[in-house]
Tab-separated table of C-alpha atoms in Angstrom:
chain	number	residue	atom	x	y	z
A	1	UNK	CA	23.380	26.232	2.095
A	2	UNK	CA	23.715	29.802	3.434
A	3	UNK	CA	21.656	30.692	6.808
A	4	UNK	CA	19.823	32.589	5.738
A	5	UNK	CA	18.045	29.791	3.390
A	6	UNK	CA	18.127	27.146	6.330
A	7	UNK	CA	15.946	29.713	8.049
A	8	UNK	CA	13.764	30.227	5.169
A	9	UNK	CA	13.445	26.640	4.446
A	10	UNK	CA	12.361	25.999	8.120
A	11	UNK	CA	10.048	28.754	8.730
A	12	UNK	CA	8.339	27.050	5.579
A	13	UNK	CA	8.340	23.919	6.752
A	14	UNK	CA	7.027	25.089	9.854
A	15	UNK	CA	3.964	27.054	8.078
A	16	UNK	CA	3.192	24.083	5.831
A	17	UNK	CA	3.226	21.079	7.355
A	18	UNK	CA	4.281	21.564	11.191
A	19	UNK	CA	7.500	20.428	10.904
A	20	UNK	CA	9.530	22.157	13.745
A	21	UNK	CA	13.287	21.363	12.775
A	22	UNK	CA	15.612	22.505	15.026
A	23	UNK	CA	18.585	25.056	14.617
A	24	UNK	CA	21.209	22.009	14.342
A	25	UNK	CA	19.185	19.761	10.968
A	26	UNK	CA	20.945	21.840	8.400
A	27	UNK	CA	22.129	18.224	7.035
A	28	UNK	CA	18.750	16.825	7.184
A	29	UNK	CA	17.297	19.072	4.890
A	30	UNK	CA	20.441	19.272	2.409
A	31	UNK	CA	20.334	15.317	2.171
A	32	UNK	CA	16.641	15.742	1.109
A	33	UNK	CA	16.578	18.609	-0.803
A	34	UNK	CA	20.125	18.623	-3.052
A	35	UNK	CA	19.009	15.416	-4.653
A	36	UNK	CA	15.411	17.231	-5.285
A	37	UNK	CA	16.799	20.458	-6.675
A	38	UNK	CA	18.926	18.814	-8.838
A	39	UNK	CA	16.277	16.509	-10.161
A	40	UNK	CA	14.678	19.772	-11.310
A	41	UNK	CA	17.063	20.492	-13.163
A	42	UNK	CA	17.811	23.170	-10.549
A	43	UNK	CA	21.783	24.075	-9.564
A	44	UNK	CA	21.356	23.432	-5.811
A	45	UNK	CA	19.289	24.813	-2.811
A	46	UNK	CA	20.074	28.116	-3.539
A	47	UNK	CA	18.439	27.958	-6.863
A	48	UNK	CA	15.614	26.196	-4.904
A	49	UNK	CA	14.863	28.547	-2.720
A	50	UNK	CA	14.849	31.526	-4.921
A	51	UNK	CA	12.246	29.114	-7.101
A	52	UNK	CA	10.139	29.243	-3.817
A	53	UNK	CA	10.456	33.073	-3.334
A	54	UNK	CA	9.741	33.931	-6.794
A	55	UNK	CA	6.076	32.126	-6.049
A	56	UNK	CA	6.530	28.568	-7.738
A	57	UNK	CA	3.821	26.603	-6.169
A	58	UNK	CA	4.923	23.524	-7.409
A	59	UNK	CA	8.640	23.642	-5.718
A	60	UNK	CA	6.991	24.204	-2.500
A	61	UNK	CA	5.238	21.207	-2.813
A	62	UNK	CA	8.196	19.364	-3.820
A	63	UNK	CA	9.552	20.521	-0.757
A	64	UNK	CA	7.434	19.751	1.740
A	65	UNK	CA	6.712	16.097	0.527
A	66	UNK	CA	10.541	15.759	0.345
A	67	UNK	CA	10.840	16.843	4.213
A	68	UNK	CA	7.447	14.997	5.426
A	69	UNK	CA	7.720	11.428	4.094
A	70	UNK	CA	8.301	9.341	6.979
A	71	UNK	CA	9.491	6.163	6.864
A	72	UNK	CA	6.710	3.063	7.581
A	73	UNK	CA	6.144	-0.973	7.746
A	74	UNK	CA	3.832	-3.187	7.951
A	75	UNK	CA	2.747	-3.689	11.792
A	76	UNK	CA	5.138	-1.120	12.867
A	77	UNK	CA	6.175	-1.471	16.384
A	78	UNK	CA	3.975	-4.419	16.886
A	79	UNK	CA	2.196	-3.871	20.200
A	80	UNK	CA	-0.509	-1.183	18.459
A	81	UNK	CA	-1.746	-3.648	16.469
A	82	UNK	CA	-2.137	-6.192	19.649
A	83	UNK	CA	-3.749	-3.697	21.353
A	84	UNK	CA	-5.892	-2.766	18.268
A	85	UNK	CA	-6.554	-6.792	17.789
A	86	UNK	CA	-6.847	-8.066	21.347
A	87	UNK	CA	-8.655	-5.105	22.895
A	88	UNK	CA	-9.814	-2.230	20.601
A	89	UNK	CA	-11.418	-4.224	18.686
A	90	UNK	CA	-13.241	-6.638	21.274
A	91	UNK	CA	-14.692	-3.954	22.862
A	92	UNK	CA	-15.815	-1.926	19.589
A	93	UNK	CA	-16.987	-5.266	18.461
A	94	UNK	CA	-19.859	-5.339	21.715
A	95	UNK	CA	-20.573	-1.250	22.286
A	96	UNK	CA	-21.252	-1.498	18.223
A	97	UNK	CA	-23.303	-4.649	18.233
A	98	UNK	CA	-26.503	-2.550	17.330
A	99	UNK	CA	-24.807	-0.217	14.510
A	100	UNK	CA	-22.561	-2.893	13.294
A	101	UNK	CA	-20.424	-0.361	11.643
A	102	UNK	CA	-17.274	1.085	12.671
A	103	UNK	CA	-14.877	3.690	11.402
A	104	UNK	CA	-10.981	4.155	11.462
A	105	UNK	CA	-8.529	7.006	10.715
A	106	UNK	CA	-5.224	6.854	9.762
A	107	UNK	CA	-4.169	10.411	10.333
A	108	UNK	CA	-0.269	9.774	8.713
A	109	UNK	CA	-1.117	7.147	6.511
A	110	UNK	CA	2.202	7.819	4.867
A	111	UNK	CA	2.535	4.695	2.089
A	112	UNK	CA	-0.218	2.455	3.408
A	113	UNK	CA	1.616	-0.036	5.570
A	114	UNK	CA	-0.088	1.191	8.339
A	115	UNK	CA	-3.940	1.200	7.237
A	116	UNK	CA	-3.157	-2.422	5.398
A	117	UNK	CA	-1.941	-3.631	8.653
A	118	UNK	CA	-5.033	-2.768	10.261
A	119	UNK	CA	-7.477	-4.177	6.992
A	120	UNK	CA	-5.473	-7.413	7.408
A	121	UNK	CA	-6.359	-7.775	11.253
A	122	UNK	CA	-9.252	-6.768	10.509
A	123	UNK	CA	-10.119	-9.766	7.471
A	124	UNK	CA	-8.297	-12.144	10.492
A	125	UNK	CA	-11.120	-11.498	12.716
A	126	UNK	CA	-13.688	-13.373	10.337
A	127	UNK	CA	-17.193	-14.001	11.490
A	128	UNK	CA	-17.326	-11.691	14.150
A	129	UNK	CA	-17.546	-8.803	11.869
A	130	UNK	CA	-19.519	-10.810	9.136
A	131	UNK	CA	-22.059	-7.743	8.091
A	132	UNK	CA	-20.354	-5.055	9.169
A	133	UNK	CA	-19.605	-1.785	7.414
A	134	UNK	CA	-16.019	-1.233	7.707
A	135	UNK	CA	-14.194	2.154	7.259
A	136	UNK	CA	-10.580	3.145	7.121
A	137	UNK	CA	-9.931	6.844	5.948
A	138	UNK	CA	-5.905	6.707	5.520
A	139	UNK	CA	-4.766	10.534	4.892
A	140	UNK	CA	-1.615	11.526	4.520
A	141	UNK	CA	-0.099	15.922	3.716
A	142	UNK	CA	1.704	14.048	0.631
A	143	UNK	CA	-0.351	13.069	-2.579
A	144	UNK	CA	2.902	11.029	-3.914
A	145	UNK	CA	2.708	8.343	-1.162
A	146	UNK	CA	-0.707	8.404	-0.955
A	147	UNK	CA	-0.965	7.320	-4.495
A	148	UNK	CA	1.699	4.308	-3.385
A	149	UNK	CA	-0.289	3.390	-1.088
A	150	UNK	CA	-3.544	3.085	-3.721
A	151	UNK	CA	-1.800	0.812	-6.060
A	152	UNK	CA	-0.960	-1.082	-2.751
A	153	UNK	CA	2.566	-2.512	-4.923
A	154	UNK	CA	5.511	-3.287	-2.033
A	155	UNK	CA	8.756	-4.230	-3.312
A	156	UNK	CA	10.495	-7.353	-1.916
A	157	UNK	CA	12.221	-5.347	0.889
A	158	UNK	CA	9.172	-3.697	2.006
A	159	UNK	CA	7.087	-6.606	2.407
A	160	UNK	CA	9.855	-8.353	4.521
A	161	UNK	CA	9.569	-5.647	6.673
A	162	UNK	CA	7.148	-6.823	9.684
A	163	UNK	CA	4.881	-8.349	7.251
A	164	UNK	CA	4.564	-12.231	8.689
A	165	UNK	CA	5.160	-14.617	6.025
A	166	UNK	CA	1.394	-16.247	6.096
A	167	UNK	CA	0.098	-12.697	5.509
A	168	UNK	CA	1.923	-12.429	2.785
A	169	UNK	CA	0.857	-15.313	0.900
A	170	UNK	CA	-2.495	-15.027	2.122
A	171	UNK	CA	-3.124	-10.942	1.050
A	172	UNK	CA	-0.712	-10.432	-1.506
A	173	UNK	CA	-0.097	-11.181	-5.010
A	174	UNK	CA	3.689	-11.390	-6.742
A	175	UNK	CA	4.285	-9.701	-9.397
A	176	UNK	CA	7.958	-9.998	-10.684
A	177	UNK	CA	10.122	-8.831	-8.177
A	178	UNK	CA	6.714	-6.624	-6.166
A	179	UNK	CA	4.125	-7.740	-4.386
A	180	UNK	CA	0.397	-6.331	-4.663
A	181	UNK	CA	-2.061	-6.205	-2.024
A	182	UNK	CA	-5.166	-8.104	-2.952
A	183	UNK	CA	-8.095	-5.855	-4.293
A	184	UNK	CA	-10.746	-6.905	-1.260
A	185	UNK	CA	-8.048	-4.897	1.178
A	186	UNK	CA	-7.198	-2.200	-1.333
A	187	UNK	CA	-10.954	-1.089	-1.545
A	188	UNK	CA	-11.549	-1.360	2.186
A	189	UNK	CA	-9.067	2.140	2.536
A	190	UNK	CA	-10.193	4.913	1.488
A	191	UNK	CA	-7.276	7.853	0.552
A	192	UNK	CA	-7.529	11.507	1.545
A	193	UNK	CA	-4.725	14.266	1.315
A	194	UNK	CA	-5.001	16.084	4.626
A	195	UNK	CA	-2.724	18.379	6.684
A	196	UNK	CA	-3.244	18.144	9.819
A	197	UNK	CA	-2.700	21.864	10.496
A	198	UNK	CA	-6.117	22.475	8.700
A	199	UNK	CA	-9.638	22.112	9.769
A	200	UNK	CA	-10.300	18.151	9.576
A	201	UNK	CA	-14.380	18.470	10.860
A	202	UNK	CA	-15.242	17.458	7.499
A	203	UNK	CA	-13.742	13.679	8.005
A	204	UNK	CA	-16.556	12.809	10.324
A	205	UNK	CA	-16.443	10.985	14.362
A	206	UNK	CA	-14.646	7.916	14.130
A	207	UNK	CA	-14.481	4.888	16.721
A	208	UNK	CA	-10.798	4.690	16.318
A	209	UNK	CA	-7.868	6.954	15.007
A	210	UNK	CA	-4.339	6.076	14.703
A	211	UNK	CA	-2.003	9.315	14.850
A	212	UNK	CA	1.315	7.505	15.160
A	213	UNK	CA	4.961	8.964	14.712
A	214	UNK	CA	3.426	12.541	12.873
A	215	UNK	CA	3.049	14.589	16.478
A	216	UNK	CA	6.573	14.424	17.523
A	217	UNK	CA	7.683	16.571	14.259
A	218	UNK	CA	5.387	19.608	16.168
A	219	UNK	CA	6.112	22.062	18.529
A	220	UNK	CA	4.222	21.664	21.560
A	221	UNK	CA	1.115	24.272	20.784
A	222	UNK	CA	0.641	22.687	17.380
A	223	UNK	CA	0.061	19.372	19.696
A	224	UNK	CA	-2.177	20.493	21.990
A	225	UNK	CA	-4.393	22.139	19.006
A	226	UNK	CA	-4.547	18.283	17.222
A	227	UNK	CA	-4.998	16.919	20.116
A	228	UNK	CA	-7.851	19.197	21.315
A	229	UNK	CA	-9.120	18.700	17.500
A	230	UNK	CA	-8.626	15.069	17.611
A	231	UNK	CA	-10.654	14.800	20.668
A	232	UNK	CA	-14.340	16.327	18.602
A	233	UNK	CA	-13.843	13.658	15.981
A	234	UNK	CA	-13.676	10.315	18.034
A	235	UNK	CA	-16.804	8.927	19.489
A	236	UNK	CA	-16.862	9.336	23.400
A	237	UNK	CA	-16.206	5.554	23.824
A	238	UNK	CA	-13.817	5.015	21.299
A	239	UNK	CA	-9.637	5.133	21.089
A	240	UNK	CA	-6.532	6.854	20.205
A	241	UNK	CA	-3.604	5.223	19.298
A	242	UNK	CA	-0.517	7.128	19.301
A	243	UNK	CA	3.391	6.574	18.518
A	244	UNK	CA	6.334	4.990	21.409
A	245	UNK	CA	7.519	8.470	21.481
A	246	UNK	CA	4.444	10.452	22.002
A	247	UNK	CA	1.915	10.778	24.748
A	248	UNK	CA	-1.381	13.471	25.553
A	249	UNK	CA	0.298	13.652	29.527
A	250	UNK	CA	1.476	17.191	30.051
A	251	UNK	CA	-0.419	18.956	26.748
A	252	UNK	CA	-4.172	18.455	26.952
A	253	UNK	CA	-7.092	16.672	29.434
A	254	UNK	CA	-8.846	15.475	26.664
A	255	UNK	CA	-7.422	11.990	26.520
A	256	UNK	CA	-6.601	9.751	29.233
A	257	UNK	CA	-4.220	6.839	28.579
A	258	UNK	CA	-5.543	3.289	29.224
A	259	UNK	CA	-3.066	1.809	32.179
A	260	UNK	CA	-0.988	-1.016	31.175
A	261	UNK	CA	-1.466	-0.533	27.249
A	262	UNK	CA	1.505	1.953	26.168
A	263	UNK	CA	0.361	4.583	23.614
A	264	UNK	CA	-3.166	3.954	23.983
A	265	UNK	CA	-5.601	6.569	25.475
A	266	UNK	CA	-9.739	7.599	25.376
A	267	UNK	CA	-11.427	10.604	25.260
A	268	UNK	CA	-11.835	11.678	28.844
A	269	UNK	CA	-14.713	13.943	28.128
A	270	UNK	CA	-13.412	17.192	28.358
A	271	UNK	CA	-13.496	19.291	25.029
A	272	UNK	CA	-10.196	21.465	24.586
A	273	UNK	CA	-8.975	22.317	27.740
A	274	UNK	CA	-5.710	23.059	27.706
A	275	UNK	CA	-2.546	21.706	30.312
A	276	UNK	CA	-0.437	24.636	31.335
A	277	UNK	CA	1.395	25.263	28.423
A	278	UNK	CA	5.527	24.873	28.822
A	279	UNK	CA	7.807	26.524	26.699
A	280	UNK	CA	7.849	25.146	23.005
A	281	UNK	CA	10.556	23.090	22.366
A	282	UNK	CA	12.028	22.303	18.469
A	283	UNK	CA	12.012	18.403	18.035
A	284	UNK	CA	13.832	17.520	14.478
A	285	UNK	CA	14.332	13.883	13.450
């Protein structure tokens, strides 16, 4: 791949989806995109590129879902979902107690192991939430894994993957060599494509949002504007959960982090004011 098209590839990238490779991923993007190209039927990146150029819609697509899925499990990282089980959710469970509703987002849904990890902590918690009117809004920038994680089919790899073993018997259903999630969890998520660059008002306020491993793919002003954005869609009581690697300290006063609980933070009640920016720095994979 010439320069000239690395440049052009990540300037689109950049423009589409946030990505903000650095100078040095050359290899990243010609491990994704040479077995793409030549699945078109195309002769290489070159080819690819000049596709793009020429104003074919459909190969920047391609693209950009080739460079943005992100690898996922089920209770990724565990300590989220603790928080989310042993703490979130006790304290959503008595500020809601009049409403009895509450409402999650899933801002990189990615294949659904995420969202189906919550739905299943969720079913564990039984009577308490006996009545309530439970949403999850998973959205993901790419319509292909979104579509995985609608038909909610894992293959035997994926489900060993975090998944405990009693969840798996309990919520799934095998299939061959796949397992299905059962359809009670499937219809609890609802599935949205969403960039997050663009205007996401329309979603609603939610009590909780989960924006994990998506914001350290953007340059630092692109984080500040979700998290400023982020910050008018969750209810003033409510909480954001974000990746190991990523924190709100240093970009915005928006959020404050909870002490103790690592990569969980509330709304601090300032709208979009802004830290002192520093200068931008490219974070690849």
């Amino acid at each position: 791949m010439t320069p000239p098209d690395y440049e052009y590839l990540r300037k689109l990238l950049k423009d589409h989806s946030g990505l903000d490779l650095s100078a040095d991923k050359q290899y990243l993007i010609e491990s994704r995109l040479l077995p793409l190209a030549r699945k078109t039927g195309l002769s290489g990146i070159a080819e690819l590129v000049a596709k793009i150029k020429a104003g074919s819609s459909a190969h920047t697509v391609q693209v950009v879902e080739a460079m943005t899925t992100n690898e996922t499990f089920f209770f990724r990282d565990k300590v989220p979902f603790d928080h989310f089980r042993d703490h979130i959710m006790p304290e959503i469970i008595k500020a809601r107690a009049n409403r009895r509703s509450v409402r999650i987002w899933c801002a990189a849904g990615s294949t659904g192991q995420e969202p189906y990890s919550l739905a299943m902590c969720l079913k564990e918690m039984g009577a308490a939430l006996t009545g309530w009117r439970i949403e999850i809004i998973a959205t993901d920038l790419s319509q292909e894994v979104l579509e995985k994680s609608k038909a909610g089919i894992y293959s035997q790899f994926e489900v060993q993957r975090g998944l405990p073993i009693q969840m798996l018997v309990k919520y799934f259903k095998q299939t061959g060599e796949t397992w299905q999630i059962n359809p009670e969890l499937r219809a609890m998520i609802q599935h949205r494509q969403l960039n997050l660059l663009h205007d996401f008002a329309q979603l609603g306020t939610f009590d909780v949002i989960f924006c994990r491993n998506v914001l350290i793919y953007f340059d630092q002003d692109t984080k500040i504007n979700i998290f400023n954005r982020l910050a008018r869609q969750i209810e003033p009581d409510g909480f954001l959960v974000l990746g190991a690697a990523e924190t709100v300290v240093g970009l915005t006063d928006t959020f404050r982090p909870i002490p103790e609980r690592r990569g969980l933070y509330r709304p601090s009640g300032v709208r979009g004011v802004l830290a002192m920016p520093k200068p931008a720095m490219a974070v690849g994979y």
